[in-house]
Each structure stands twice: as structure tokens, then as C-alpha cells.
């Protein structure tokens, strides 16, 4: 696979790899994908009282573009409000990383991971789920 | 990790995909591009005669590798064409007698897709399953035969897992029942002994570029006694005894002949050397990487093949991490489809482990130093990827990811 320099950079120097305390009330965890499909992404966000994402961590089982997509969204969500993070679209990820058509599903998974992490945080906070 | 200074990178360990042309083969071929450029079908002058002479010498060399006679070898453009010609040609010729064919689920696409084409022409095809070790049970072949079965096609060695099928047993069964037996020996020819008489094969596909010959040339063995008959798939000047029209690729054929002669002469020593290299690689992985499992039988296997799944690590990501090492993967992410390897599936390898597989194909030019380097690199990169794998976290926490209910298990 001929990857863009950005994919290779995120793949070789992944940002924000790791784990936040899943039990903490200010941490939302999203686990999306399936091993049988070849990609599993875990995205965690730590949200402050103002609804701003202060920390983000990921771990991903998947190909180079799945790892790069997760790494990229951890950078993008940091400093944004959760509502703003929900506005990140898979097409933004695909465009930024210049993903080939066969790898678009990796960017879809990254968007799903953001939604799942925010949904988990909202549930912990007793907030209504995103529309 | 530093690459040892003397080692040339990238390291090529994908010899099941293709092999470099051996310099001795290239040397034999060169005159046939320039001074000896004649058309082997030109009967009226010395240029044609010399080309024909070279082709016939090569034909004898190719035939000798598999215990055949020169008159039984048909040159083609490669093994895909050989498989197409063997299956379509024989099935169509024998159609008045019956339209049932038997093959195996782990065959190469050139066989499976030829079979699918025949199904569209009204043939019925039985695709036999394999055991967990990747081998076909000859008893299954015997049970699949019907009065209208005309042809059985089972490869000698599988291209992904290197597993050797019991072709001699299958050949005995087909001979007894008067059914033609085709075998794709592309991966095994020149690597392990193969003899058309011992195997009882009627049709055998070969490729030059898998045994250090050039790309774009292959051969089909067509038995004369008892005669296997084919309907030609390429019409034209009636070359190759009418089996395959088209001007002969003289330099390619000369190269294939030389490649076969070298492979035959060096087979006993080279096969032992490759097996030792393969076992060095396997032992190294076993020692340095936990939860690495070999796919397919180790006893019935090509000496140069190793197919390993590294749990919780996606194959394409691992190949990207090992960017100075050329291998291949059964992961879906290496292909245009989103399905992992159908061969590993047929062996019952779970999809998550098929995605996590690498195929190593050791060849004539690999060294112990390269194998040792690859083992170290693997140990390091597998660990790096596991450190960022949520599945590895689960395994380490004692959770089996296969027992988890995954949301979009599409």
C-alpha cells in the first residue's frame, strides 16, 4: 500500500497512545470495530467541567491507516468541546491523511470512535445522547 | 533497530510470490534477445532452426525436472494460462462424457476462477474442504467422484501455507477410476521432488518465475500415455502441437529450461538448506515472540514456507513496521477486498488470526544472517504494535477477545 507521508508519520510516531482510567467519571471510552474485521479502535477522552476535552488516548488493532486515523483524531479532539468533537467527520480524516478509497472505512471507524467515547462520557454524566 | 552493515536491505522473503532471475539463467537467455532472435516456427532458415533447437533443448530440461518426456511439455505464458488451458481444455474435450469436476477450496485463484468459468458453461464443480493442517483427505476425493466426473484438480503445494497435498494417493484414485488428474505444481516444482509417474498426474502446471526463471513463461505437462486431450484455448498458427498457438517466447523458454536444470541439479542440497533456514526462522520466532502460531502442517510442507499468525497484531501494520523486509500477509488490508485470506479460512483459522498472519517465503538467496535479523525485527515490532493494541490489553487482562460481543461484527 502506498501511503501518504502523513499516514506514515502518524503510523511511525503515533500520538497519544495509551490508556486513561476507564472507571473515572470524567473519562469516556469508545471501543469500535471487531477483531474479525481486522480493526478495533479504543478511543478515550477526559473531559473537564466546561465540557472541553483535555486529554485523549488511543489503542488500535488495525492496519497502518487505522492506526494513523486514530492517532490523528486524538490530536484533533484535544482542546475541543465534546459538541465540537462530534462535528469531526470521517471525510475530514480521510482528506487530511489522503486515504486511498479502500481505506476509507478506517476513517469511518475513527468517527465512530469519537461518537462512542462521547456517548460513554455523556452516559456517565447523565446527559442525553447526541441526536 | 540498526541493520547490520554487511546486510543488503530491503531483505526479500517473498519467494512464493516471485523469485529473482538467477544470473546463470539470465546469461543463458541473453543471446536469444539479440543474435539468436529467430522465430522457432521459421523452418526455412538458420535463424529459425537455431531458435527451435534452443526451445527443444529447454523443453527437455523442463520435462526432466518432473520426470516427463519433452514431447509432453507445452510452453505457455505462465501458470495462470497453464491452469486455464488444462482445466478448460480438458473439461471441454471430455464434456460429452460428463460435466462434473472436482477441486479443492484452497486452490490458487487461477484454478478456482477457471472452475467458476466452467460452471457458467454448465459444468458442475465440487470444492472439497481441507483439514485444519491444510491437507485434503484423498478419501474425500474418492467419495466425490461420480460416473460423470471427468477431471480432478488438486495443487501439489499451496501458495499461502506451503502445505503439500497427498497427490500420489489422489493420482492412484483418479487412475483407478479413469478420471484425469491435473495438479498445479507451481510452488513445489524444483523445491521438492515431483515425478509425473509417481504422482500419476495427467496434467501439470509449471511457472518459470517461481524457480529463478523469468516472468511471462510457463509450461503445461500433457500426458501422452494414456493420452490426455485438450481443446486449445488460443487459436492461431497451431504452435505447440496445436495446444497453444502463438510465437514462442524463445528467450523466456531458454531461461525456463536453464532454471529447471539448475533447480534439478541443486534440489537435494538446496531443499535441505532451505529447511534449515525455515526452522531457524521458526525456532527464532518461537523463542522471541509469544502467541505466534504456525498455520498449516509443518511435516507436509515446502521447505521454504512459513506462515505465522501473531495474535493481536494486524498483518499489514506489521509489514509496514518491517519496511525493510518483503513478506506478504493474509490480512484483508493487503488486498482490494475486505475479506481475509480464503485459504486460512478454509484451514479454520479464525478471521482475527488470518488478519494477523505473515507469509515468509525463503529462497535461494536468503542467508542465516537475514533470518536472524528478521527474527529480531519481528520481536521488536510485534511488541511495539501489541503495546498499542486494545486486544493485547484484553489478552493480558485474561479476557479472550473472541468471547467479547463486538458491536459491528458485520
Short mmCIF file of C-alpha atoms in Angstrom, two decimals:
data_model
loop_
_atom_site.label_atom_id
_atom_site.label_comp_id
_atom_site.label_asym_id
_atom_site.label_seq_id
_atom_site.Cartn_x
_atom_site.Cartn_y
_atom_site.Cartn_z
CA UNK A 1 0.00 0.00 0.00
CA UNK A 2 1.35 3.37 -0.97
CA UNK A 3 0.56 5.58 1.98
CA UNK A 4 0.80 9.34 2.19
CA UNK A 5 3.60 10.87 4.23
CA UNK A 6 1.04 11.90 6.86
CA UNK A 7 -0.14 8.32 7.36
CA UNK A 8 3.43 7.11 7.61
CA UNK A 9 4.27 9.87 10.09
CA UNK A 10 1.28 9.06 12.35
CA UNK A 11 1.98 5.36 11.99
CA UNK A 12 5.65 5.66 12.86
CA UNK A 13 5.20 8.30 15.57
CA UNK A 14 1.71 7.69 16.88
CA UNK A 15 0.39 10.48 19.11
CA UNK A 16 -1.33 9.83 22.42
CA UNK A 17 -1.05 6.05 22.57
CA UNK A 18 -2.18 4.75 25.91
CA UNK A 19 -4.95 4.34 28.42
CA UNK A 20 -6.96 6.65 30.68
CA UNK A 21 -8.76 5.38 33.77
CA UNK A 22 -11.92 3.88 32.35
CA UNK A 23 -13.64 3.99 35.74
CA UNK A 24 -13.10 7.75 36.20
CA UNK A 25 -16.35 9.76 35.90
CA UNK A 26 -14.74 12.34 33.59
CA UNK A 27 -13.41 9.73 31.12
CA UNK A 28 -15.40 8.48 28.15
CA UNK A 29 -14.31 5.27 26.40
CA UNK A 30 -15.29 4.21 22.91
CA UNK A 31 -14.44 0.74 21.62
CA UNK A 32 -15.42 0.19 17.99
CA UNK A 33 -14.73 -2.31 15.24
CA UNK A 34 -14.25 -6.06 15.55
CA UNK A 35 -11.18 -8.31 15.52
CA UNK A 36 -12.72 -10.49 12.83
CA UNK A 37 -12.94 -7.44 10.58
CA UNK A 38 -9.32 -6.58 11.17
CA UNK A 39 -9.77 -3.28 13.03
CA UNK A 40 -10.53 -2.46 16.65
CA UNK A 41 -10.15 1.11 17.92
CA UNK A 42 -10.30 2.21 21.53
CA UNK A 43 -10.53 5.98 22.00
CA UNK A 44 -10.64 7.57 25.44
CA UNK A 45 -11.33 11.21 26.24
CA UNK A 46 -11.02 13.09 29.51
CA UNK A 47 -13.49 15.98 29.72
CA UNK A 48 -13.35 18.94 32.13
CA UNK A 49 -16.26 20.67 33.85
CA UNK A 50 -16.76 23.04 30.92
CA UNK A 51 -17.22 20.15 28.51
CA UNK A 52 -13.78 20.62 26.95
CA UNK A 53 -11.73 17.53 26.04
CA UNK A 54 -8.45 17.87 27.94
CA UNK A 55 -6.84 14.50 27.21
CA UNK A 56 -7.25 11.81 24.59
CA UNK A 57 -5.66 8.37 24.29
CA UNK A 58 -5.99 5.54 21.84
CA UNK A 59 -5.05 1.95 21.25
CA UNK A 60 -5.77 0.37 17.88
CA UNK A 61 -5.53 -3.08 16.34
CA UNK A 62 -5.55 -2.49 12.62
CA UNK A 63 -3.61 -1.57 9.54
CA UNK A 64 -1.38 1.47 9.14
CA UNK A 65 -4.22 3.77 8.13
CA UNK A 66 -6.40 2.64 11.06
CA UNK A 67 -3.57 3.48 13.45
CA UNK A 68 -2.94 6.81 11.71
CA UNK A 69 -6.67 7.70 11.73
CA UNK A 70 -6.91 7.07 15.47
CA UNK A 71 -3.70 8.97 16.18
CA UNK A 72 -4.97 11.94 14.17
CA UNK A 73 -8.33 12.18 15.92
CA UNK A 74 -6.69 12.15 19.35
CA UNK A 75 -4.85 15.29 18.24
CA UNK A 76 -7.97 16.86 16.79
CA UNK A 77 -10.32 16.30 19.72
CA UNK A 78 -7.95 17.70 22.34
CA UNK A 79 -8.98 21.23 23.31
CA UNK A 80 -12.37 20.95 21.63
CA UNK A 81 -15.72 20.80 23.40
CA UNK A 82 -17.45 17.44 23.10
CA UNK A 83 -20.09 19.01 20.84
CA UNK A 84 -17.38 20.37 18.60
CA UNK A 85 -15.60 17.00 18.54
CA UNK A 86 -18.81 15.41 17.30
CA UNK A 87 -18.59 17.63 14.25
CA UNK A 88 -15.43 15.82 13.05
CA UNK A 89 -16.40 13.79 10.01
CA UNK A 90 -14.74 10.75 8.54
CA UNK A 91 -14.29 12.69 5.30
CA UNK A 92 -12.14 15.23 7.19
CA UNK A 93 -9.91 12.39 8.42
CA UNK A 94 -9.75 10.75 5.00
CA UNK A 95 -8.86 14.04 3.35
CA UNK A 96 -6.20 15.01 5.90
CA UNK A 97 -4.49 11.62 5.59
CA UNK A 98 -5.14 11.27 1.84
CA UNK A 99 -6.50 7.77 2.44
CA UNK A 100 -6.93 5.58 -0.64
CA UNK A 101 -10.56 4.53 -1.35
CA UNK A 102 -10.04 1.02 0.02
CA UNK A 103 -9.04 2.56 3.39
CA UNK A 104 -12.00 4.91 3.84
CA UNK A 105 -13.51 2.52 6.40
CA UNK A 106 -10.60 3.34 8.72
CA UNK A 107 -11.72 6.98 8.84
CA UNK A 108 -15.33 5.86 9.40
CA UNK A 109 -14.14 3.85 12.36
CA UNK A 110 -12.33 6.91 13.75
CA UNK A 111 -15.53 8.98 13.57
CA UNK A 112 -17.44 6.12 15.22
CA UNK A 113 -14.82 6.01 17.98
CA UNK A 114 -15.34 9.71 18.77
CA UNK A 115 -19.12 9.20 18.92
CA UNK A 116 -18.78 6.14 21.13
CA UNK A 117 -16.37 7.88 23.53
CA UNK A 118 -18.59 10.96 23.82
CA UNK A 119 -21.69 8.79 24.27
CA UNK A 120 -19.98 6.90 27.10
CA UNK A 121 -18.97 10.16 28.82
CA UNK A 122 -22.49 11.57 28.45
CA UNK A 123 -23.98 8.41 29.89
CA UNK A 124 -21.70 8.69 32.93
CA UNK A 125 -22.76 12.32 33.34
CA UNK A 126 -26.45 11.52 32.93
CA UNK A 127 -26.64 13.70 29.81
CA UNK A 128 -28.95 12.89 26.90
CA UNK A 129 -27.21 11.11 24.00
CA UNK A 130 -26.24 13.09 20.91
CA UNK A 131 -29.00 13.32 18.30
CA UNK B 1 16.99 -1.35 15.18
CA UNK B 2 20.19 -0.98 13.21
CA UNK B 3 20.66 -3.09 10.15
CA UNK B 4 23.97 -4.95 10.25
CA UNK B 5 26.34 -3.22 7.87
CA UNK B 6 27.05 -6.11 5.53
CA UNK B 7 23.36 -6.86 5.05
CA UNK B 8 21.67 -5.57 1.95
CA UNK B 9 18.23 -4.07 2.53
CA UNK B 10 15.43 -4.45 1.69
CA UNK B 11 15.52 -8.16 2.50
CA UNK B 12 13.44 -10.26 0.12
CA UNK B 13 11.49 -13.05 1.83
CA UNK B 14 8.53 -13.32 -0.52
CA UNK B 15 9.87 -16.05 -2.81
CA UNK B 16 6.43 -17.70 -3.03
CA UNK B 17 5.26 -14.61 -4.94
CA UNK B 18 8.18 -14.49 -7.31
CA UNK B 19 11.93 -15.08 -7.40
CA UNK B 20 14.75 -13.11 -8.95
CA UNK B 21 16.22 -14.48 -12.17
CA UNK B 22 19.34 -16.45 -11.33
CA UNK B 23 22.36 -14.81 -13.02
CA UNK B 24 23.16 -18.14 -14.70
CA UNK B 25 19.66 -18.13 -16.19
CA UNK B 26 19.98 -14.58 -17.43
CA UNK B 27 23.28 -15.40 -19.06
CA UNK B 28 21.71 -18.30 -20.94
CA UNK B 29 18.85 -16.11 -22.12
CA UNK B 30 20.74 -13.06 -23.35
CA UNK B 31 21.83 -14.26 -26.82
CA UNK B 32 18.21 -15.09 -27.64
CA UNK B 33 17.21 -11.44 -27.45
CA UNK B 34 19.80 -10.26 -29.94
CA UNK B 35 21.92 -12.51 -32.14
CA UNK B 36 19.73 -15.63 -31.79
CA UNK B 37 16.46 -13.79 -32.31
CA UNK B 38 14.86 -16.20 -34.77
CA UNK B 39 11.26 -17.35 -34.75
CA UNK B 40 11.22 -21.00 -33.70
CA UNK B 41 8.48 -21.59 -36.26
CA UNK B 42 10.62 -20.38 -39.20
CA UNK B 43 11.54 -23.62 -40.92
CA UNK B 44 13.27 -22.03 -43.90
CA UNK B 45 16.47 -20.58 -42.44
CA UNK B 46 19.15 -20.96 -39.85
CA UNK B 47 17.78 -18.26 -37.55
CA UNK B 48 14.60 -20.28 -37.11
CA UNK B 49 16.45 -23.58 -36.81
CA UNK B 50 18.69 -22.28 -34.04
CA UNK B 51 15.75 -20.87 -32.12
CA UNK B 52 13.90 -24.15 -32.47
CA UNK B 53 16.96 -26.08 -31.31
CA UNK B 54 17.17 -23.92 -28.18
CA UNK B 55 13.47 -24.35 -27.49
CA UNK B 56 13.71 -28.12 -27.83
CA UNK B 57 16.73 -28.28 -25.52
CA UNK B 58 14.78 -26.24 -22.95
CA UNK B 59 11.75 -28.47 -23.40
CA UNK B 60 13.87 -31.48 -22.47
CA UNK B 61 15.22 -29.67 -19.39
CA UNK B 62 11.76 -28.71 -18.17
CA UNK B 63 10.45 -32.22 -18.80
CA UNK B 64 13.38 -33.80 -16.94
CA UNK B 65 12.58 -31.80 -13.79
CA UNK B 66 9.23 -33.59 -13.43
CA UNK B 67 10.16 -36.97 -14.94
CA UNK B 68 8.32 -36.33 -18.19
CA UNK B 69 9.35 -36.54 -21.84
CA UNK B 70 9.98 -33.44 -23.91
CA UNK B 71 7.07 -34.20 -26.23
CA UNK B 72 4.67 -33.87 -23.30
CA UNK B 73 5.55 -30.25 -22.50
CA UNK B 74 3.55 -27.31 -23.84
CA UNK B 75 5.01 -23.84 -23.29
CA UNK B 76 2.63 -21.10 -22.16
CA UNK B 77 2.80 -17.54 -20.88
CA UNK B 78 2.78 -18.71 -17.28
CA UNK B 79 0.95 -20.86 -14.78
CA UNK B 80 -2.31 -18.93 -14.96
CA UNK B 81 -2.51 -19.79 -18.64
CA UNK B 82 -1.39 -23.37 -17.94
CA UNK B 83 -4.18 -23.79 -15.38
CA UNK B 84 -6.75 -22.26 -17.71
CA UNK B 85 -5.66 -24.45 -20.60
CA UNK B 86 -5.56 -27.62 -18.51
CA UNK B 87 -8.94 -27.18 -16.85
CA UNK B 88 -10.99 -25.59 -19.62
CA UNK B 89 -9.23 -27.60 -22.34
CA UNK B 90 -9.72 -30.98 -20.67
CA UNK B 91 -13.20 -30.32 -19.29
CA UNK B 92 -14.44 -29.12 -22.66
CA UNK B 93 -12.87 -32.05 -24.51
CA UNK B 94 -14.42 -34.54 -22.09
CA UNK B 95 -17.79 -32.78 -21.87
CA UNK B 96 -19.56 -35.43 -23.99
CA UNK B 97 -18.55 -38.00 -21.32
CA UNK B 98 -19.51 -35.94 -18.28
CA UNK B 99 -19.62 -32.48 -16.82
CA UNK B 100 -18.59 -32.97 -13.20
CA UNK B 101 -15.24 -31.66 -11.92
CA UNK B 102 -13.57 -31.90 -8.50
CA UNK B 103 -11.15 -29.46 -6.90
CA UNK B 104 -10.14 -28.10 -3.52
CA UNK B 105 -11.15 -24.91 -1.67
CA UNK B 106 -7.56 -23.76 -1.15
CA UNK B 107 -6.53 -23.81 -4.81
CA UNK B 108 -4.98 -20.76 -6.44
CA UNK B 109 -7.39 -18.26 -8.00
CA UNK B 110 -6.25 -19.32 -11.47
CA UNK B 111 -7.81 -22.73 -10.78
CA UNK B 112 -10.83 -21.54 -8.80
CA UNK B 113 -11.76 -18.87 -11.32
CA UNK B 114 -11.30 -21.27 -14.24
CA UNK B 115 -13.69 -23.60 -12.41
CA UNK B 116 -16.17 -20.76 -11.94
CA UNK B 117 -15.96 -20.03 -15.66
CA UNK B 118 -16.69 -23.70 -16.38
CA UNK B 119 -19.69 -23.57 -14.03
CA UNK B 120 -21.05 -20.77 -16.17
CA UNK B 121 -20.62 -23.11 -19.16
CA UNK B 122 -22.83 -25.72 -17.48
CA UNK B 123 -20.26 -27.80 -15.61
CA UNK B 124 -20.78 -28.83 -12.01
CA UNK B 125 -17.83 -28.42 -9.64
CA UNK B 126 -17.25 -29.94 -6.20
CA UNK B 127 -14.94 -27.84 -3.99
CA UNK B 128 -13.52 -30.13 -1.34
CA UNK B 129 -12.62 -28.78 2.12
CA UNK B 130 -9.25 -29.29 3.80
CA UNK B 131 -8.37 -30.37 7.32
CA UNK B 132 -7.00 -27.94 9.92
CA UNK B 133 -3.49 -28.81 8.77
CA UNK B 134 -4.42 -27.65 5.27
CA UNK B 135 -4.36 -31.09 3.65
CA UNK B 136 -7.00 -32.65 1.52
CA UNK B 137 -8.13 -36.16 2.50
CA UNK B 138 -7.74 -38.47 -0.53
CA UNK B 139 -10.78 -40.35 0.75
CA UNK B 140 -12.81 -37.19 0.16
CA UNK B 141 -11.65 -37.20 -3.46
CA UNK B 142 -12.70 -40.84 -3.88
CA UNK B 143 -16.11 -40.12 -2.34
CA UNK B 144 -16.64 -37.05 -4.54
CA UNK B 145 -16.16 -38.98 -7.80
CA UNK B 146 -19.32 -39.73 -9.79
CA UNK B 147 -19.89 -41.57 -13.03
CA UNK B 148 -19.89 -38.21 -14.83
CA UNK B 149 -16.68 -36.89 -13.19
CA UNK B 150 -14.01 -36.27 -15.81
CA UNK B 151 -11.32 -34.24 -14.07
CA UNK B 152 -9.81 -33.69 -10.61
CA UNK B 153 -7.55 -30.70 -9.94
CA UNK B 154 -5.57 -30.56 -6.69
CA UNK B 155 -2.43 -28.47 -6.29
CA UNK B 156 0.79 -30.09 -5.11
CA UNK B 157 1.81 -27.31 -2.69
CA UNK B 158 -0.35 -24.46 -1.52
CA UNK B 159 0.95 -20.98 -2.29
CA UNK B 160 -0.01 -19.41 1.06
CA UNK B 161 0.71 -22.07 3.66
CA UNK B 162 3.10 -24.26 1.66
CA UNK B 163 1.19 -27.39 2.61
CA UNK B 164 1.80 -30.42 0.37
CA UNK B 165 -1.28 -32.38 -0.63
CA UNK B 166 -1.20 -36.21 -0.86
CA UNK B 167 -1.04 -36.11 -4.66
CA UNK B 168 0.27 -39.68 -5.05
CA UNK B 169 -2.78 -41.08 -3.27
CA UNK B 170 -5.08 -38.83 -5.28
CA UNK B 171 -3.35 -39.89 -8.51
CA UNK B 172 -3.92 -43.56 -7.67
CA UNK B 173 -7.61 -42.93 -7.12
CA UNK B 174 -8.12 -40.95 -10.31
CA UNK B 175 -6.16 -43.53 -12.35
CA UNK B 176 -8.29 -46.37 -10.99
CA UNK B 177 -11.47 -44.51 -11.81
CA UNK B 178 -10.40 -43.34 -15.24
CA UNK B 179 -10.56 -39.66 -14.31
CA UNK B 180 -7.96 -37.11 -15.44
CA UNK B 181 -5.76 -35.60 -12.72
CA UNK B 182 -4.42 -32.07 -13.00
CA UNK B 183 -2.03 -30.66 -10.43
CA UNK B 184 -0.69 -27.14 -10.10
CA UNK B 185 2.95 -27.74 -9.16
CA UNK B 186 4.00 -24.11 -9.45
CA UNK B 187 5.14 -23.78 -5.84
CA UNK B 188 6.71 -27.21 -5.49
CA UNK B 189 8.50 -27.89 -8.78
CA UNK B 190 12.22 -27.63 -8.27
CA UNK B 191 11.73 -27.25 -4.49
CA UNK B 192 10.75 -30.81 -3.57
CA UNK B 193 10.87 -33.97 -5.73
CA UNK B 194 7.96 -34.27 -8.13
CA UNK B 195 7.63 -37.04 -10.69
CA UNK B 196 4.64 -37.33 -13.02
CA UNK B 197 4.87 -41.14 -13.00
CA UNK B 198 4.94 -41.44 -9.21
CA UNK B 199 2.14 -38.92 -8.86
CA UNK B 200 0.08 -40.34 -11.71
CA UNK B 201 -0.67 -36.84 -12.95
CA UNK B 202 -2.08 -36.28 -16.43
CA UNK B 203 -1.73 -32.51 -16.50
CA UNK B 204 0.80 -30.42 -14.53
CA UNK B 205 1.14 -26.62 -14.45
CA UNK B 206 4.57 -25.03 -14.06
CA UNK B 207 5.87 -21.47 -13.89
CA UNK B 208 9.39 -20.21 -14.57
CA UNK B 209 9.44 -17.18 -12.28
CA UNK B 210 8.83 -19.21 -9.12
CA UNK B 211 12.07 -21.09 -9.69
CA UNK B 212 14.51 -18.32 -10.57
CA UNK B 213 13.47 -18.09 -14.19
CA UNK B 214 11.88 -15.13 -15.99
CA UNK B 215 8.28 -13.97 -15.69
CA UNK B 216 5.91 -14.48 -18.59
CA UNK B 217 6.73 -18.10 -19.32
CA UNK B 218 5.31 -21.35 -18.00
CA UNK B 219 4.53 -24.84 -19.15
CA UNK B 220 1.82 -27.44 -19.07
CA UNK B 221 2.63 -31.13 -18.96
CA UNK B 222 0.14 -33.08 -21.06
CA UNK B 223 0.44 -36.86 -20.65
CA UNK B 224 0.82 -38.95 -23.80
CA UNK B 225 0.34 -42.45 -22.38
CA UNK B 226 -2.55 -42.66 -21.77
CA UNK B 227 -3.17 -39.54 -23.73
CA UNK B 228 -4.72 -36.52 -22.06
CA UNK B 229 -6.55 -34.49 -24.69
CA UNK B 230 -7.35 -30.82 -24.65
CA UNK B 231 -9.31 -28.28 -26.61
CA UNK B 232 -6.95 -25.38 -27.34
CA UNK B 233 -7.91 -22.08 -25.73
CA UNK B 234 -5.74 -19.95 -28.01
CA UNK B 235 -6.32 -20.34 -31.72
CA UNK B 236 -3.84 -19.40 -34.41
CA UNK B 237 -0.84 -20.91 -36.08
CA UNK B 238 -1.11 -24.26 -34.32
CA UNK B 239 2.13 -23.98 -32.36
CA UNK B 240 2.93 -26.42 -29.55
CA UNK B 241 1.24 -29.35 -31.34
CA UNK B 242 -1.91 -27.34 -31.66
CA UNK B 243 -2.27 -26.93 -27.90
CA UNK B 244 -1.22 -23.30 -27.77
CA UNK B 245 -0.89 -21.02 -30.74
CA UNK B 246 1.39 -18.01 -30.59
CA UNK B 247 5.02 -17.32 -31.46
CA UNK B 248 7.22 -18.93 -28.86
CA UNK B 249 8.89 -16.73 -26.26
CA UNK B 250 12.33 -18.11 -27.09
CA UNK B 251 14.44 -16.20 -24.53
CA UNK B 252 11.86 -16.93 -21.83
CA UNK B 253 11.71 -20.61 -22.72
CA UNK B 254 15.52 -20.86 -22.76
CA UNK B 255 15.50 -19.23 -19.32
CA UNK B 256 12.88 -21.63 -18.02
CA UNK B 257 14.91 -24.58 -19.28
CA UNK B 258 18.06 -23.35 -17.60
CA UNK B 259 16.17 -22.55 -14.39
CA UNK B 260 14.71 -26.07 -14.31
CA UNK B 261 18.11 -27.66 -14.97
CA UNK B 262 19.69 -25.70 -12.11
CA UNK B 263 16.79 -26.44 -9.77
CA UNK B 264 17.02 -30.16 -10.54
CA UNK B 265 20.78 -30.34 -10.06
CA UNK B 266 20.72 -28.39 -6.81
CA UNK B 267 17.45 -29.67 -5.37
CA UNK B 268 18.73 -32.09 -2.69
CA UNK B 269 21.23 -29.63 -1.21
CA UNK B 270 19.06 -26.53 -1.64
CA UNK B 271 15.97 -28.14 -0.19
CA UNK B 272 17.92 -29.16 2.94
CA UNK B 273 19.45 -25.68 3.23
CA UNK B 274 16.03 -24.01 2.95
CA UNK B 275 14.52 -26.33 5.52
CA UNK B 276 17.32 -25.45 7.94
CA UNK B 277 16.72 -21.72 7.31
CA UNK B 278 12.98 -22.14 7.77
CA UNK B 279 13.47 -24.00 11.03
CA UNK B 280 15.89 -21.31 12.19
CA UNK B 281 13.21 -18.71 11.49
CA UNK B 282 10.51 -20.76 13.20
CA UNK B 283 12.63 -21.50 16.27
CA UNK B 284 13.65 -17.84 16.48
CA UNK B 285 10.04 -16.66 16.38
CA UNK B 286 9.03 -19.30 18.92
CA UNK B 287 11.81 -18.14 21.26
CA UNK B 288 11.30 -14.40 20.89
CA UNK B 289 7.56 -13.88 20.28
CA UNK B 290 4.77 -15.24 22.44
CA UNK B 291 1.40 -16.21 20.96
CA UNK B 292 2.74 -16.77 17.47
CA UNK B 293 1.16 -19.78 15.75
CA UNK B 294 2.16 -21.54 12.54
CA UNK B 295 -0.69 -22.03 10.06
CA UNK B 296 -0.77 -25.39 8.27
CA UNK B 297 1.09 -28.66 8.60
CA UNK B 298 4.78 -28.49 9.43
CA UNK B 299 5.51 -32.05 8.35
CA UNK B 300 3.86 -31.88 4.92
CA UNK B 301 5.20 -28.52 3.85
CA UNK B 302 7.52 -26.84 1.38
CA UNK B 303 10.93 -26.30 3.00
CA UNK B 304 10.95 -22.53 2.32
CA UNK B 305 7.48 -21.62 3.56
CA UNK B 306 6.45 -20.33 6.96
CA UNK B 307 3.02 -18.81 7.59
CA UNK B 308 2.60 -17.40 11.09
CA UNK B 309 -0.16 -15.53 12.90
CA UNK B 310 0.90 -13.01 15.54
CA UNK B 311 -2.10 -12.64 17.86
CA UNK B 312 -3.48 -9.10 18.34
CA UNK B 313 -1.29 -7.57 15.61
CA UNK B 314 -2.70 -6.72 12.19
CA UNK B 315 -0.62 -8.15 9.37
CA UNK B 316 -0.43 -5.12 7.16
CA UNK B 317 0.59 -2.90 10.06
CA UNK B 318 3.31 -5.39 10.89
CA UNK B 319 4.57 -5.40 7.30
CA UNK B 320 4.62 -1.61 7.35
CA UNK B 321 6.66 -1.74 10.56
CA UNK B 322 9.10 -4.18 8.95
CA UNK B 323 9.50 -1.99 5.93
CA UNK B 324 12.94 -3.29 5.00
CA UNK B 325 11.65 -6.84 4.82
CA UNK B 326 9.48 -8.01 1.94
CA UNK B 327 6.92 -10.62 3.04
CA UNK B 328 3.18 -10.95 2.43
CA UNK B 329 0.11 -11.21 4.61
CA UNK B 330 -3.27 -12.96 4.68
CA UNK B 331 -4.74 -9.77 6.06
CA UNK B 332 -7.67 -8.23 4.18
CA UNK B 333 -5.92 -4.90 4.32
CA UNK B 334 -3.36 -6.03 1.79
CA UNK B 335 -5.97 -6.71 -0.85
CA UNK B 336 -8.75 -4.80 -2.54
CA UNK B 337 -11.40 -6.89 -0.80
CA UNK B 338 -12.15 -6.65 2.90
CA UNK B 339 -12.05 -10.42 3.32
CA UNK B 340 -9.01 -12.06 4.87
CA UNK B 341 -7.31 -14.99 3.12
CA UNK B 342 -9.77 -17.66 1.93
CA UNK B 343 -7.00 -20.22 2.29
CA UNK B 344 -6.54 -19.54 6.02
CA UNK B 345 -10.34 -19.55 6.40
CA UNK B 346 -10.51 -22.98 4.78
CA UNK B 347 -7.99 -24.20 7.39
CA UNK B 348 -10.35 -22.96 10.09
CA UNK B 349 -8.03 -20.12 11.15
CA UNK B 350 -10.27 -17.52 12.87
CA UNK B 351 -10.58 -14.25 10.94
CA UNK B 352 -8.74 -12.24 13.62
CA UNK B 353 -5.74 -14.57 13.25
CA UNK B 354 -5.95 -14.54 9.46
CA UNK B 355 -5.70 -10.74 9.65
CA UNK B 356 -2.67 -11.25 11.89
CA UNK B 357 -0.75 -13.54 9.53
CA UNK B 358 2.50 -13.15 7.66
CA UNK B 359 3.85 -15.45 4.96
CA UNK B 360 7.61 -15.87 4.76
CA UNK B 361 8.93 -17.37 1.53
CA UNK B 362 12.59 -18.27 1.85
CA UNK B 363 14.60 -18.75 -1.30
CA UNK B 364 17.92 -19.43 -2.92
CA UNK B 365 19.45 -16.09 -1.98
CA UNK B 366 18.40 -15.82 1.67
CA UNK B 367 21.01 -16.23 4.38
CA UNK B 368 21.14 -17.14 8.07
CA UNK B 369 22.07 -13.54 8.88
CA UNK B 370 18.93 -12.31 7.17
CA UNK B 371 16.80 -14.79 9.08
CA UNK B 372 18.34 -13.72 12.40
CA UNK B 373 17.79 -10.07 11.56
CA UNK B 374 14.16 -10.71 10.65
CA UNK B 375 13.56 -12.55 13.93
CA UNK B 376 14.93 -9.63 15.94
CA UNK B 377 12.96 -7.12 13.93
CA UNK B 378 9.76 -9.17 14.35
CA UNK B 379 10.22 -9.45 18.10
CA UNK B 380 10.66 -5.70 18.36
CA UNK B 381 7.85 -4.64 16.01
CA UNK B 382 5.30 -7.16 17.25
CA UNK B 383 5.89 -5.82 20.75
CA UNK B 384 5.53 -2.22 19.57
CA UNK B 385 2.21 -2.97 17.87
CA UNK B 386 0.94 -5.04 20.79
CA UNK B 387 1.70 -2.13 23.09
CA UNK B 388 -0.81 -0.14 21.08
CA UNK B 389 -3.33 -2.95 20.57
CA UNK B 390 -6.52 -2.90 22.66
CA UNK B 391 -6.82 -6.63 22.02
CA UNK B 392 -3.44 -7.28 23.60
CA UNK B 393 -4.61 -5.35 26.70
CA UNK B 394 -7.55 -7.75 26.88
CA UNK B 395 -5.38 -10.81 26.47
CA UNK B 396 -3.04 -9.54 29.19
CA UNK B 397 -6.07 -8.93 31.44
CA UNK B 398 -7.13 -12.54 30.89
CA UNK B 399 -10.00 -11.72 28.52
CA UNK B 400 -10.24 -13.73 25.33
CA UNK B 401 -11.22 -11.20 22.61
CA UNK B 402 -13.10 -13.91 20.73
CA UNK B 403 -15.58 -14.17 23.65
CA UNK B 404 -16.36 -10.43 23.58
CA UNK B 405 -19.60 -9.33 21.93
CA UNK B 406 -18.33 -6.90 19.27
CA UNK B 407 -20.73 -4.18 18.20
CA UNK B 408 -20.28 -4.16 14.45
CA UNK B 409 -19.37 -7.75 13.85
CA UNK B 410 -20.56 -7.44 10.29
#
